[in-house]
């Protein structure tokens, strides 16, 4: 080390400052750090942090009755784990998390399975003010057999390191589907529903009982605590500063740490048990928006609308429900708030989550 | 759907509003949802949330030295799991949790075992104002071999859906024992005490060393946090709104979320290690009362009185202590507070828990 | 019981009041209670409470690529577990935790392994005011094969039961090394680094890339919550009152519960991933000081200085870095704060942790 390169500058090389907009190249495949073996320890924490009650993820015996070898981990726990891995490589310098699309779940993850994640850069577009750019990535989670566990597209607005100084690439905006088509959904191998026990699952209502356009109030409220969302977000090894660092929060526009949006999704999904107890598997995430920030102290509620129903070829026992679940904060959702004035999202709505679930059909 | 049945009304059918007093029938057996495979993840969380230090539940090797195949899960973790399952079916519309009786623990639960629960309605009595009624249920937890894991009677006051409008059943009040008799206690099969290591267990004092009437101050205090009791209560998949929903709390008489009484029992039991470290197994719950509510921010202390001692036929190595453990809030328990003025429970006492434990005897 | 020995006095015998200075004898070996089987449940909680991202502890497959049979538990989780066991026997009546030295890690601990702990009294010295004394213990953690898992020397100032009334032993102060010499370090058996994957580990920088004197800012901040440090400290079955009992805190000089110093060490180590991701194993703890107390609400940052580098005989693939990691509270550490005025520790520094890690070398 020369006197001209002080140690502090040297040290900056070791610390990961995160990628800036200029650092992304179309077609790059980022291999994310810290593979993660998910375990029954993670399953217990997920239950304890969200209150989820879906029987498939709660009971090995219930899972075996459906043809699973044991209880798979909650789909969203797997999603958050994969998502968390991408943060240091994709969104450490993000200004905003803009959206999700084309999310599909594949091979179930069981306790003991290890998940790795990669992200391919599939779109880049500088913002008009030249200070940042939108980055689209397709993230894939794999198990150790290289089977697809999960894939989704996410786009984020990322700061530039040096606004205006670097030649930016031609804008490339990927074409994304509004929804994952039914024929692309991945149905767990060996799934059978002859022994599906509705009493143990918690609801008599099957796929046949739901109507397109039907709205379901999930009734219960859940007040979030700072320790809870931090513990959840660290469980996913997600390092985004806004969730953890009160000094960063003090310098931001809210003065508070922001709850990881994925924790809000998980709470909404857990609340949705009351009304959708037989929605045992998430198969697709068509889109999602965090329309308002959520903070510790907020009480979340949720309601769902059935957007569509689909049959599955060769599966008279199983149907798909496409749901739009909205979470509200600090007010019950029994009046199904969606839009506010001027057609914008209702100010009390913090989440719009558009996804599809599997549900047994009547025999 | 007809125009006369709007979607909102339709949706109400999907959401479980909980049973009202009119919905219970004497002799009904309710099969509770969400079977639960308990794991080492739950054991770790139980330790982390309560600070329990009983060697049997902490160490596989200690457990094996007593003839167990590995460390069984804490008796109260099993109790709370079974209890949690009953809430959506029994007490979602409860006004008050009135009491427990005739609790017995049977087959130990090991990591990997799945617990299911049912409740039989054994008593019903309308309250004099006609607005609610008392419901008695006998709840049973089973493992997958259909062995009894736990049973207990609980009675709660439940709101009526429509006061005064429905013919109510003849009052039926079950006769309940003041205490589970020694001959009905279930002793774990294969239990042996020749290798019981008092140093590892944490106390030299055995069954022989305790006297009826003896009082033990458990000395330590534990301040509760909102996140802690919520995490614990969700771990048990207990959905009672008063523990989680600050909006419900704001509308209640305390303005605060109420700590699940079971968490208070667990904290008291964990504190009781200091003075009762060799009380390795709870075998009966004779009764329990939450004499005052507990809130986040309260600091709990505990003391115990030895109510009775019993020998076990054919077991010169093992004795039963019947204990009354009281928890206090925001004041140490070294002066053994029990009753306040007028013979009512002391205002600082939040819990009276009447139970029996197994303890090794001197060789 | 005679009328002269009231029940309260009798009960005091059952409750462990902790050892006072007079109760320690040079050469005593204390066998600590509550052996602990560590599991994947503990691993998940450790991740969730600290945010640690080291690949070795996160992934069974990554661990196997290095020759481990599966992911070992984090070194500091093992340290805190052993430390926690010593509290009821060593430091329940401690006035101050003075220091650590000669810490070495031996056999890795895997999920399912049980740890027991003993402490040998190796030094005693009454304080000049006669009210307390310093106790030195060498604590050892063993697995069930009686292999050394961890050993370290700790010294604490312990109150006397009755100042001035008891003949105190001749002062004996052990000679302690400033640092564990490289030849005494224990390298995990079977460790191989040919397949070490730096992308999965999270950093391209190997042992060769670090220079003595180099300073590394770990950049991220972590705000601590009361529930988090309590959950962590209970996980370790550490019963020191100052961490849990707000009534004790109210009577103390800070009015707040004090965060267990080990939790601060773990947060600093987790933050150090950003800059030291390939420091996959702690092999020695040369010393450590908690230079200021940490409370809930504080935001921790950390930076490290490379104190020394060492090769290992016969291991061209592996090197040792001796690090001094400092944690600061409520201010970033990018300016590397160390000493304040007058050469005392900087007032914003809460931790100085002097330890050695293993890191792969360039092939």
CSV table of C-alpha atoms in Angstrom, one decimal, chain C residues 109-311:
chain,number,residue,atom,x,y,z
C,109,UNK,CA,-20.7,-28.5,17.1
C,110,UNK,CA,-23.4,-29.8,14.7
C,111,UNK,CA,-27.1,-29.9,15.1
C,112,UNK,CA,-27.9,-32.7,17.6
C,113,UNK,CA,-24.7,-32.4,19.5
C,114,UNK,CA,-24.9,-31.8,23.3
C,115,UNK,CA,-22.7,-29.3,25.1
C,116,UNK,CA,-21.8,-29.5,28.8
C,117,UNK,CA,-19.6,-27.0,30.6
C,118,UNK,CA,-17.3,-26.8,33.6
C,119,UNK,CA,-15.3,-24.0,35.1
C,120,UNK,CA,-12.2,-24.2,37.2
C,121,UNK,CA,-11.4,-21.4,39.6
C,122,UNK,CA,-7.9,-20.3,38.7
C,123,UNK,CA,-7.5,-17.0,40.4
C,124,UNK,CA,-8.9,-15.0,43.4
C,125,UNK,CA,-8.1,-11.6,44.6
C,126,UNK,CA,-10.1,-9.5,47.1
C,127,UNK,CA,-10.7,-5.9,46.1
C,128,UNK,CA,-9.1,-3.2,48.2
C,129,UNK,CA,-12.4,-2.0,49.7
C,130,UNK,CA,-13.1,-5.5,51.1
C,131,UNK,CA,-16.6,-5.6,49.6
C,132,UNK,CA,-15.9,-7.8,46.7
C,133,UNK,CA,-13.3,-9.8,44.9
C,134,UNK,CA,-12.1,-10.8,41.4
C,135,UNK,CA,-12.6,-14.4,40.4
C,136,UNK,CA,-10.8,-16.0,37.4
C,137,UNK,CA,-12.3,-19.1,35.9
C,138,UNK,CA,-11.2,-21.3,33.0
C,139,UNK,CA,-14.4,-22.5,31.4
C,140,UNK,CA,-14.5,-25.5,29.2
C,141,UNK,CA,-17.3,-26.7,26.9
C,142,UNK,CA,-17.3,-30.4,25.9
C,143,UNK,CA,-19.3,-32.5,23.5
C,144,UNK,CA,-20.6,-35.9,24.5
C,145,UNK,CA,-17.4,-37.5,23.2
C,146,UNK,CA,-15.6,-35.4,25.8
C,147,UNK,CA,-13.8,-33.5,23.1
C,148,UNK,CA,-13.0,-29.9,23.8
C,149,UNK,CA,-15.4,-27.6,22.1
C,150,UNK,CA,-14.3,-24.3,23.6
C,151,UNK,CA,-12.3,-23.0,26.4
C,152,UNK,CA,-11.7,-19.5,27.7
C,153,UNK,CA,-10.6,-17.6,30.8
C,154,UNK,CA,-13.0,-15.0,32.2
C,155,UNK,CA,-12.7,-12.8,35.2
C,156,UNK,CA,-15.4,-11.1,37.0
C,157,UNK,CA,-15.8,-9.0,40.1
C,158,UNK,CA,-18.1,-10.7,42.6
C,159,UNK,CA,-19.7,-9.3,45.7
C,160,UNK,CA,-18.9,-10.7,49.1
C,161,UNK,CA,-21.7,-12.1,51.1
C,162,UNK,CA,-20.4,-10.4,54.3
C,163,UNK,CA,-17.7,-7.8,53.7
C,164,UNK,CA,-14.9,-8.0,56.1
C,165,UNK,CA,-16.1,-11.0,58.0
C,166,UNK,CA,-14.4,-13.9,56.4
C,167,UNK,CA,-10.7,-14.7,56.1
C,168,UNK,CA,-10.0,-14.3,52.4
C,169,UNK,CA,-7.5,-16.5,50.5
C,170,UNK,CA,-4.1,-15.3,49.5
C,171,UNK,CA,-4.4,-13.4,46.3
C,172,UNK,CA,-3.7,-15.6,43.3
C,173,UNK,CA,-3.7,-13.9,39.9
C,174,UNK,CA,-3.2,-16.3,36.9
C,175,UNK,CA,-0.7,-15.4,34.2
C,176,UNK,CA,-2.6,-15.0,31.0
C,177,UNK,CA,-1.3,-14.8,27.4
C,178,UNK,CA,-1.9,-11.7,25.5
C,179,UNK,CA,-2.9,-13.9,22.6
C,180,UNK,CA,-3.4,-17.5,21.8
C,181,UNK,CA,-0.3,-18.6,19.9
C,182,UNK,CA,-0.8,-20.0,16.4
C,183,UNK,CA,0.6,-23.4,17.4
C,184,UNK,CA,-2.2,-23.8,20.0
C,185,UNK,CA,-5.0,-23.1,17.6
C,186,UNK,CA,-7.3,-26.1,16.8
C,187,UNK,CA,-8.0,-26.5,13.1
C,188,UNK,CA,-11.2,-28.6,12.3
C,189,UNK,CA,-10.2,-32.1,11.2
C,190,UNK,CA,-10.9,-32.8,7.6
C,191,UNK,CA,-11.1,-29.2,6.5
C,192,UNK,CA,-10.2,-28.8,2.9
C,193,UNK,CA,-10.5,-25.7,0.7
C,194,UNK,CA,-10.1,-26.8,-2.9
C,195,UNK,CA,-13.8,-26.4,-3.6
C,196,UNK,CA,-14.2,-23.1,-1.6
C,197,UNK,CA,-16.7,-21.1,-3.7
C,198,UNK,CA,-16.1,-17.3,-3.2
C,199,UNK,CA,-19.2,-16.3,-5.1
C,200,UNK,CA,-21.4,-18.4,-2.7
C,201,UNK,CA,-19.3,-17.2,0.2
C,202,UNK,CA,-19.9,-13.6,-0.7
C,203,UNK,CA,-16.5,-12.0,-1.3
C,204,UNK,CA,-13.6,-12.4,-3.7
C,205,UNK,CA,-11.1,-11.4,-1.0
C,206,UNK,CA,-8.9,-14.1,0.5
C,207,UNK,CA,-6.3,-14.1,3.3
C,208,UNK,CA,-3.6,-12.9,0.9
C,209,UNK,CA,-5.7,-9.7,0.1
C,210,UNK,CA,-5.7,-8.4,3.7
C,211,UNK,CA,-2.8,-6.3,5.1
C,212,UNK,CA,-1.8,-5.9,8.7
C,213,UNK,CA,-3.0,-2.5,9.8
C,214,UNK,CA,-5.8,-2.5,7.2
C,215,UNK,CA,-9.1,-1.1,8.5
C,216,UNK,CA,-12.5,-2.2,7.2
C,217,UNK,CA,-15.7,-0.4,7.7
C,218,UNK,CA,-18.6,-2.9,7.9
C,219,UNK,CA,-20.9,-0.2,6.8
C,220,UNK,CA,-24.3,-1.5,7.9
C,221,UNK,CA,-26.2,-0.5,11.0
C,222,UNK,CA,-28.5,-2.6,13.2
C,223,UNK,CA,-30.9,-1.1,15.7
C,224,UNK,CA,-31.5,-3.4,18.7
C,225,UNK,CA,-34.9,-4.1,20.3
C,226,UNK,CA,-35.6,-5.2,23.8
C,227,UNK,CA,-37.4,-8.3,22.7
C,228,UNK,CA,-34.5,-9.3,20.4
C,229,UNK,CA,-31.7,-9.2,23.0
C,230,UNK,CA,-33.9,-10.9,25.6
C,231,UNK,CA,-34.9,-13.7,23.2
C,232,UNK,CA,-31.2,-14.2,22.3
C,233,UNK,CA,-30.0,-14.2,25.9
C,234,UNK,CA,-32.7,-16.7,26.9
C,235,UNK,CA,-31.8,-18.9,24.0
C,236,UNK,CA,-28.4,-19.2,25.6
C,237,UNK,CA,-30.1,-19.9,29.0
C,238,UNK,CA,-28.2,-17.0,30.5
C,239,UNK,CA,-30.0,-15.8,33.6
C,240,UNK,CA,-28.2,-12.6,34.5
C,241,UNK,CA,-30.9,-10.3,35.9
C,242,UNK,CA,-29.6,-7.1,34.4
C,243,UNK,CA,-30.7,-8.3,30.9
C,244,UNK,CA,-34.3,-9.2,31.8
C,245,UNK,CA,-35.6,-7.5,34.9
C,246,UNK,CA,-36.7,-3.9,34.5
C,247,UNK,CA,-37.2,-3.6,38.3
C,248,UNK,CA,-33.5,-4.4,38.8
C,249,UNK,CA,-32.7,-1.9,35.9
C,250,UNK,CA,-34.8,0.8,37.6
C,251,UNK,CA,-32.7,0.4,40.7
C,252,UNK,CA,-29.4,0.5,38.7
C,253,UNK,CA,-27.5,3.4,37.4
C,254,UNK,CA,-28.8,3.3,33.8
C,255,UNK,CA,-32.5,2.7,34.4
C,256,UNK,CA,-32.6,0.3,31.5
C,257,UNK,CA,-32.0,-3.3,30.9
C,258,UNK,CA,-28.4,-3.9,29.6
C,259,UNK,CA,-27.9,-5.9,26.4
C,260,UNK,CA,-25.9,-9.1,27.0
C,261,UNK,CA,-22.4,-8.3,25.8
C,262,UNK,CA,-22.4,-11.5,23.8
C,263,UNK,CA,-25.3,-10.3,21.7
C,264,UNK,CA,-23.3,-7.2,20.9
C,265,UNK,CA,-20.4,-9.4,19.8
C,266,UNK,CA,-22.7,-11.5,17.6
C,267,UNK,CA,-24.2,-8.4,16.0
C,268,UNK,CA,-20.7,-7.1,15.3
C,269,UNK,CA,-19.6,-10.4,13.9
C,270,UNK,CA,-22.7,-10.6,11.7
C,271,UNK,CA,-22.1,-7.0,10.4
C,272,UNK,CA,-18.4,-7.9,9.7
C,273,UNK,CA,-19.6,-10.3,6.9
C,274,UNK,CA,-19.6,-7.1,4.8
C,275,UNK,CA,-15.8,-7.0,4.4
C,276,UNK,CA,-14.8,-10.3,6.0
C,277,UNK,CA,-17.2,-12.8,4.3
C,278,UNK,CA,-14.5,-15.4,3.9
C,279,UNK,CA,-13.6,-15.4,7.7
C,280,UNK,CA,-15.5,-18.6,8.0
C,281,UNK,CA,-14.3,-19.8,11.4
C,282,UNK,CA,-13.4,-18.1,14.6
C,283,UNK,CA,-10.5,-20.1,16.1
C,284,UNK,CA,-9.4,-17.9,19.1
C,285,UNK,CA,-10.7,-15.1,21.3
C,286,UNK,CA,-7.7,-13.3,22.6
C,287,UNK,CA,-9.6,-10.7,24.6
C,288,UNK,CA,-12.7,-8.6,24.7
C,289,UNK,CA,-14.0,-5.6,26.5
C,290,UNK,CA,-17.4,-4.1,26.7
C,291,UNK,CA,-16.3,-0.5,27.0
C,292,UNK,CA,-19.8,1.0,27.2
C,293,UNK,CA,-23.2,-0.5,27.9
C,294,UNK,CA,-25.6,-1.1,25.0
C,295,UNK,CA,-29.4,-0.7,25.4
C,296,UNK,CA,-32.4,-1.4,23.3
C,297,UNK,CA,-32.9,1.4,20.8
C,298,UNK,CA,-29.2,1.7,20.1
C,299,UNK,CA,-28.0,1.2,16.6
C,300,UNK,CA,-24.8,-0.8,16.3
C,301,UNK,CA,-22.1,-0.4,13.6
C,302,UNK,CA,-18.7,-2.1,13.4
C,303,UNK,CA,-15.3,-1.8,11.9
C,304,UNK,CA,-12.3,-4.1,12.1
C,305,UNK,CA,-8.6,-3.7,12.0
C,306,UNK,CA,-6.2,-6.5,10.9
C,307,UNK,CA,-3.8,-6.9,13.8
C,308,UNK,CA,-1.7,-9.7,12.5
C,309,UNK,CA,-1.5,-12.4,9.8
C,310,UNK,CA,-0.1,-15.9,10.3
C,311,UNK,CA,0.4,-18.9,8.2
